[in-house]
Amino acid sequence: MSMSQVVIKKSLKALDNKAIQNGYIVDEQGKEVQITAAMIRSVCHQLLNQCRSIKN
C-alpha cells in the first residue's frame, strides 16, 4: 500500500468518528433544554429571511 493510500485510509476513518456535541439553553423557568438540529435550522431560516428583507 502506498503512503498516499495509507493517509487516505486513516483520514477516512477519522471522518467516520463524528464528534457528538450537545448544547443547552436555559428556558424561562430555569430548566435546561437541549438545542436540537431543528431549532438551529429554524433560527437560520428566520435570520436568512430577515437579511433578505433588509433594504439598502
Tab-separated table of C-alpha atoms in Angstrom:
chain	number	residue	atom	x	y	z
A	1	MET	CA	0.000	0.000	0.000
A	2	SER	CA	1.428	3.373	-0.974
A	3	MET	CA	1.892	6.179	1.519
A	4	SER	CA	-0.926	8.218	-0.040
A	5	GLN	CA	-3.305	5.270	0.257
A	6	VAL	CA	-2.420	4.899	3.951
A	7	VAL	CA	-3.034	8.597	4.568
A	8	ILE	CA	-6.369	8.494	2.730
A	9	LYS	CA	-7.465	5.382	4.628
A	10	LYS	CA	-6.588	6.932	8.002
A	11	SER	CA	-8.298	10.193	7.032
A	12	LEU	CA	-11.499	8.362	6.083
A	13	LYS	CA	-11.506	6.561	9.425
A	14	ALA	CA	-11.096	9.893	11.222
A	15	LEU	CA	-14.043	11.333	9.307
A	16	ASP	CA	-16.219	8.381	10.323
A	17	ASN	CA	-15.664	9.196	14.002
A	18	LYS	CA	-18.091	12.090	14.216
A	19	ALA	CA	-17.854	14.138	17.366
A	20	ILE	CA	-21.091	14.403	19.303
A	21	GLN	CA	-21.578	17.747	20.938
A	22	ASN	CA	-24.583	18.731	22.984
A	23	GLY	CA	-25.630	22.289	23.658
A	24	TYR	CA	-28.217	23.517	26.113
A	25	ILE	CA	-30.135	26.706	26.731
A	26	VAL	CA	-31.957	27.741	29.867
A	27	ASP	CA	-35.675	28.428	29.447
A	28	GLU	CA	-37.849	30.956	31.308
A	29	GLN	CA	-38.389	28.511	34.197
A	30	GLY	CA	-34.642	27.901	34.604
A	31	LYS	CA	-34.780	24.425	33.043
A	32	GLU	CA	-32.012	23.268	30.706
A	33	VAL	CA	-33.317	22.470	27.229
A	34	GLN	CA	-31.147	20.620	24.724
A	35	ILE	CA	-30.576	22.510	21.469
A	36	THR	CA	-31.726	20.414	18.518
A	37	ALA	CA	-30.827	20.499	14.839
A	38	ALA	CA	-34.415	21.579	14.106
A	39	MET	CA	-34.003	24.589	16.415
A	40	ILE	CA	-30.816	25.632	14.647
A	41	ARG	CA	-32.407	25.239	11.192
A	42	SER	CA	-35.404	27.302	12.287
A	43	VAL	CA	-33.248	30.149	13.584
A	44	CYS	CA	-31.079	30.082	10.448
A	45	HIS	CA	-34.185	30.357	8.245
A	46	GLN	CA	-35.503	33.245	10.341
A	47	LEU	CA	-32.163	35.046	10.108
A	48	LEU	CA	-31.973	34.480	6.349
A	49	ASN	CA	-35.480	35.891	5.912
A	50	GLN	CA	-34.551	38.956	7.973
A	51	CYS	CA	-31.416	39.508	5.895
A	52	ARG	CA	-33.399	39.253	2.679
A	53	SER	CA	-35.866	41.871	3.861
A	54	ILE	CA	-33.161	44.500	4.563
A	55	LYS	CA	-33.367	47.340	2.056
A	56	ASN	CA	-30.199	49.261	1.212
